XYZ file of C-alpha atoms in Angstrom:
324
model
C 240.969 56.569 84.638
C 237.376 56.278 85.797
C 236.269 58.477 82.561
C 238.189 55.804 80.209
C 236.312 52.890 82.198
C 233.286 54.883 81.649
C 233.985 55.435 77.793
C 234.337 51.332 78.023
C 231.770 50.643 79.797
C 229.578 52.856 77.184
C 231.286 51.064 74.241
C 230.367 47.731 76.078
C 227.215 48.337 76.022
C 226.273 50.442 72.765
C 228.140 46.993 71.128
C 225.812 44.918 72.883
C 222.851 46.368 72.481
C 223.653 46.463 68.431
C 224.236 42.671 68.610
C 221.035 42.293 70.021
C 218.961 44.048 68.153
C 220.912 43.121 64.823
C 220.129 39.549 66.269
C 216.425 40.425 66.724
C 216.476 41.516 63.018
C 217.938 38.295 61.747
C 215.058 35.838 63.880
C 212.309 37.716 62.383
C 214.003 37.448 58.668
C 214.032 33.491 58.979
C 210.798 33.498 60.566
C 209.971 35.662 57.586
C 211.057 33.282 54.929
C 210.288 29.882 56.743
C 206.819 31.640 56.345
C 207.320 32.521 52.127
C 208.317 28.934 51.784
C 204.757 27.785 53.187
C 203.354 29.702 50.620
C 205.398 28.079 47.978
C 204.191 24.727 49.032
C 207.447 24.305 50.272
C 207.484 23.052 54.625
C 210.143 24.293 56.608
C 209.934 24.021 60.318
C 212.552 25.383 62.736
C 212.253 24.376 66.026
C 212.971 26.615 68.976
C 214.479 29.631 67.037
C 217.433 31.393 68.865
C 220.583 33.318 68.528
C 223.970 33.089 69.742
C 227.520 33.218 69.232
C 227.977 36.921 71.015
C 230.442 38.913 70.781
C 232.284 38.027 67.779
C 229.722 36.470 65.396
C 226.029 35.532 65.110
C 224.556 32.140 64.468
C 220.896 31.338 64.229
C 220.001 28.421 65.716
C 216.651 25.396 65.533
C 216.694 22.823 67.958
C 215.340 20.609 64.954
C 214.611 21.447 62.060
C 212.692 19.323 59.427
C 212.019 20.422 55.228
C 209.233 18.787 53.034
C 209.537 20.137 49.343
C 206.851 21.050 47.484
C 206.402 18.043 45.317
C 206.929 15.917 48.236
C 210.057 14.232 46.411
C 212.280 15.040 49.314
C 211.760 15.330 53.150
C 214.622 15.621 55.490
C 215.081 16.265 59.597
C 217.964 16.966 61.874
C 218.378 17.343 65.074
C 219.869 20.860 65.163
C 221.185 23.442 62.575
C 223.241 26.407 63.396
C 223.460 28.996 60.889
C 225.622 32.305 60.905
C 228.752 34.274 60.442
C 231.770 36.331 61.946
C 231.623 40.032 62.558
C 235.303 39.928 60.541
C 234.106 37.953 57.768
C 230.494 38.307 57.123
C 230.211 37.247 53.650
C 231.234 33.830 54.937
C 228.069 31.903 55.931
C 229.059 29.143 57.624
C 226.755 25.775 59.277
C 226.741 23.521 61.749
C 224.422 20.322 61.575
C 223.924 18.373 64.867
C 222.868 14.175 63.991
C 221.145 12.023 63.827
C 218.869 12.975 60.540
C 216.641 11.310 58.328
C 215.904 11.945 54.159
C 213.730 10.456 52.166
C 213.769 10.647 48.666
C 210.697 9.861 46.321
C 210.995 6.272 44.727
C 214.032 5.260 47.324
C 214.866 4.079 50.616
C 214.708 6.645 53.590
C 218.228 6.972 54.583
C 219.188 7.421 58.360
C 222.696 9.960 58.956
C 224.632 10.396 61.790
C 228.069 11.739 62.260
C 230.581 13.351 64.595
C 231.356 16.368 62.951
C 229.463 18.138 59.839
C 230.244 21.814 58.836
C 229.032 23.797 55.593
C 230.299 27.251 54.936
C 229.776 29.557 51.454
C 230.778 32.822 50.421
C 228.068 34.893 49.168
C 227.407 37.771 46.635
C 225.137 39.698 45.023
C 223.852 36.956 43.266
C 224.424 33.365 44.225
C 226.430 31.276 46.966
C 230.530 30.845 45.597
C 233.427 28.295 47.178
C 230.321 26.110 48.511
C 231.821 23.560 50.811
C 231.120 20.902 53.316
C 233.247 18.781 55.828
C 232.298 15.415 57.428
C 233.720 13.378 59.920
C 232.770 9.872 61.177
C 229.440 10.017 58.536
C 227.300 7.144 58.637
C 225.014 6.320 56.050
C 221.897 3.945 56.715
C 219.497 2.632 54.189
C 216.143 1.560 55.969
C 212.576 0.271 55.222
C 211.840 -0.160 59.300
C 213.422 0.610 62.259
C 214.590 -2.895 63.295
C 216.350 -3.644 59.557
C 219.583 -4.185 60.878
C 221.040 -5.695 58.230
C 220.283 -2.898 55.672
C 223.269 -1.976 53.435
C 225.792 0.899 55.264
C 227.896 3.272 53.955
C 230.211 4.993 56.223
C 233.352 6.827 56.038
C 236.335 8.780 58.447
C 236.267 11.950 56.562
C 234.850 13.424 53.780
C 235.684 17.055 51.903
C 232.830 18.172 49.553
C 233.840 21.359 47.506
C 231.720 23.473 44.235
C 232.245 26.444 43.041
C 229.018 27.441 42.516
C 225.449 26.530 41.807
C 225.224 28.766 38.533
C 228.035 28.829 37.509
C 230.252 26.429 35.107
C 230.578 23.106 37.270
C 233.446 22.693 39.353
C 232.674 19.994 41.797
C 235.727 18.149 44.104
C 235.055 15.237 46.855
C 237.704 13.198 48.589
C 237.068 10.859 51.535
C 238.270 8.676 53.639
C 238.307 4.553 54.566
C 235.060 4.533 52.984
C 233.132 1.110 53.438
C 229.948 -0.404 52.905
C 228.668 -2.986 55.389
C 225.000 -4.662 55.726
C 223.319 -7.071 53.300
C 225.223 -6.193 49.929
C 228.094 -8.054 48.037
C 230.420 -4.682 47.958
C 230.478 -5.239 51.795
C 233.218 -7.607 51.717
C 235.134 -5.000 49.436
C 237.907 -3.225 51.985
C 238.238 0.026 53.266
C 238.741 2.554 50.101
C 239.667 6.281 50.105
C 238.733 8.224 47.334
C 239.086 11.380 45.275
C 236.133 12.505 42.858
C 237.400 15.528 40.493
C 234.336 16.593 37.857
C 233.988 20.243 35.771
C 231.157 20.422 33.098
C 230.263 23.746 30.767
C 226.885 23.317 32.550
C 226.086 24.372 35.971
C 225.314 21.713 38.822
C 222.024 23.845 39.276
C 220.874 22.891 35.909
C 221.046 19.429 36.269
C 217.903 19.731 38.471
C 215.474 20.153 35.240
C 214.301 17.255 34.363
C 213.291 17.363 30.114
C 210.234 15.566 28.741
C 211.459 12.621 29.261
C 212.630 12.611 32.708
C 216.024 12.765 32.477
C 218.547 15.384 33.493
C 221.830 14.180 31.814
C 220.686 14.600 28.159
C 222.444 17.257 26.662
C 225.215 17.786 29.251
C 229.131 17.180 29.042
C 231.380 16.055 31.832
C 234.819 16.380 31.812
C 236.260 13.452 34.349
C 239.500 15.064 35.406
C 240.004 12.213 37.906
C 238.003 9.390 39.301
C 240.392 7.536 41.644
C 239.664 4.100 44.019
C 242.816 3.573 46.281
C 242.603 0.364 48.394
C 244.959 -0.366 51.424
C 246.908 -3.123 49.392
C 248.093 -0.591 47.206
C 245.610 -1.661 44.357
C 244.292 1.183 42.955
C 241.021 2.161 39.645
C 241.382 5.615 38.331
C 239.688 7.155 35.124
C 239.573 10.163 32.998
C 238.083 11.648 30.253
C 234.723 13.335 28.595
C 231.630 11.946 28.808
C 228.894 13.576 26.412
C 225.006 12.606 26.459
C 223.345 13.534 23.394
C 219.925 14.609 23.186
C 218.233 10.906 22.849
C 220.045 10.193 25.976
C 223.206 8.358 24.227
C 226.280 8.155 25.685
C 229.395 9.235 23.991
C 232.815 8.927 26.359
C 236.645 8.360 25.434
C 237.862 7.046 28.664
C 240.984 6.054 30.251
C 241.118 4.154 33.072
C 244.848 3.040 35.213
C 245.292 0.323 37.496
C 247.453 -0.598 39.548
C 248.963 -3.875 41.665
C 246.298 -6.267 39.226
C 246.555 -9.259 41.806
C 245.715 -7.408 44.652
C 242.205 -5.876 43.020
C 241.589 -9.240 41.476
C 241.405 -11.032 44.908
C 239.415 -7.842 46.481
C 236.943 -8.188 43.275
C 236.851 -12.051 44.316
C 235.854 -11.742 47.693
C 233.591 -9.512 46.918
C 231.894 -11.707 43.833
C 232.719 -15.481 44.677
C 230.348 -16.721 42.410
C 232.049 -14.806 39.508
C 235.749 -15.903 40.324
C 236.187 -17.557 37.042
C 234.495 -14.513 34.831
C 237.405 -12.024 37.067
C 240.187 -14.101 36.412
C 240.000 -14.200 32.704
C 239.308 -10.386 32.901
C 242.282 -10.193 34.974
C 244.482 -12.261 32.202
C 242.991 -10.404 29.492
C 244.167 -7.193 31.161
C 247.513 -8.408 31.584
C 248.001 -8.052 27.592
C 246.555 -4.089 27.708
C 249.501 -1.667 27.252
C 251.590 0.269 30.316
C 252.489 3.317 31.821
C 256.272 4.141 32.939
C 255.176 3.027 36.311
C 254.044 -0.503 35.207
C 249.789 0.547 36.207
C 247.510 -1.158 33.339
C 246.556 1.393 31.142
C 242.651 0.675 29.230
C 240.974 2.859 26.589
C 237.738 3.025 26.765
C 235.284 4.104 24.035
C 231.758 4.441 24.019
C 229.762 5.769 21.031
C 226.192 6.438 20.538
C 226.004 3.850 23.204
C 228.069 1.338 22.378
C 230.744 0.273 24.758
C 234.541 -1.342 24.210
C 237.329 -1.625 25.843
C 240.600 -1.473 23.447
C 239.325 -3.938 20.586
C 236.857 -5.899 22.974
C 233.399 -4.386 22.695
C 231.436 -4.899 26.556
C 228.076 -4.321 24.766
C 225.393 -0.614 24.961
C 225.289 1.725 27.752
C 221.308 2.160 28.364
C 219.665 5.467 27.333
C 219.802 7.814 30.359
């Protein structure tokens, strides 16, 4: 008995002692490439660098950590990231953000987060992150100029499930959320609590619609496939739409669209509310819906077409699309 306690005891501590040092190994490699990003021009700062999670896994943790890219387009700051994985599944990276945050964005608004829960996890490989995903719950979205606008516009929501596939590969890209609202100074604020589900695949990778062409733009080129856009409000009123969307390579838009909707009275008061000084303009939309054709269900059903630009809905052309 005392030799199998021993024989324990030993395992105990030859486990522990791996941990640690494997843990050792793992500070030093961030503190390693927070330090290669400097040189890049890149600022990363990790605050209070630690590890944890023993026995069974192995998180890094900052405190606070704040990122400045290189062109100074984006800057961003949490309170605390923790980074890491299991011992049983260690291709799994998986993080934990800690609110409030800031991000600031070159030409916009900084934008103040907080939330109750937000979790990121990805599967890696030899060469790139796969099934990248991130879960929010109780997110709250603030755009500010000062600290005391408190009637900037808000956009918060219960939960929200953000999935990809990849960030080289072929674009598969999912996002569904929950009672989604917008509050503050902005007419959509009087719009009710939505839920959504965003469903989007493109031949093109999500990764290469961060290079910009000579003119700035980094939709020309690219095809979307819409496999479903979908709006559902509590009354039952619903907006869904599907279809391709092609932008050429002067930045024209080419789509065949079809968008459903559902319980018409119930959006058209919600799109009152929302726009009382275009009340008259939504009710003859509303009418002139009436006469579009059906689905077995009774939901509106409108086609819409846009080529090289140019926008109409069934026989009713809505104008041009800008050049994007």
């Amino acid at each position: 008995m005392t030799r199998s306690i021993l024989i324990a005891l030993s395992v105990v501590a030859v486990y522990t002692a791996g941990w640690f040092y494997l843990a050792s190994i793992a500070k030093d490699r961030v503190r390693m490439e927070l330090a290669k990003a400097a040189e890049q021009a890149n600022s990363l700062e990790c605050q209070s660098l630690s590890a944890r999670g023993y026995p069974f896994s192995m998180y890094i943790s900052c405190s606070g950590f704040n990122y400045r890219d290189q062109n100074q387009t984006l800057n961003a700051a949490t309170s605390a990231v923790d980074v890491g994985a299991s011992i049983f599944s260690f291709r799994t990276i998986k993080a934990q953000l800690t609110g409030p945050a800031a991000v600031a964005l070159s030409g916009a608004d900084p934008v103040k987060a907080n939330w109750n829960k937000l979790q990121a996890s990805a599967r890696t490989d030899d060469r790139t992150a796969q099934d990248i995903s991130l879960s929010a719950e109780n997110l709250r979205l603030q755009s500010v100029k000062t600290d005391t606008d408190s009637k900037a516009p808000v956009l918060s929501l219960q939960e929200m499930q953000f999935d990809l596939n990849s960030l080289e590969e072929p674009l598969k890209l999912k996002i569904t959320f929950d009672d989604l609202q917008l509050s503050g100074d902005t007419p959509l604020a009087s719009l009710p609590e939505m839920d959504g589900l965003i469903d989007i695949s493109s031949p093109a990778s999500l990764a290469s619609f961060k290079e910009a062409d000579e003119n700035g733009s980094v939709l020309r080129g690219k095809a979307l496939q819409l496999n479903q856009v979908l709006f559902f409000l509590p009354s039952g009123a619903s907006i869904s739409l599907n279809g391709p969307v092609t932008i050429d390579d002067e930045g024209l838009t080419n789509a065949d669209l079809k968008i459903r909707l559902t319980n018409m009275p119930a959006l058209g008061q919600s799109l009152q509310a929302a726009f009382p000084d275009q009340v008259k303009n939504i009710n003859t939309v509303i009418f002139a819906l009436g006469s579009m054709p059906k689905d077995e269900s009774g939901a509106t059903i409108v086609p819409v077409l846009i080529k090289e630009g140019k926008i109409s809905a069934g026989f009713i052309p809505l104008g041009r699309v800008p050049r994007l």
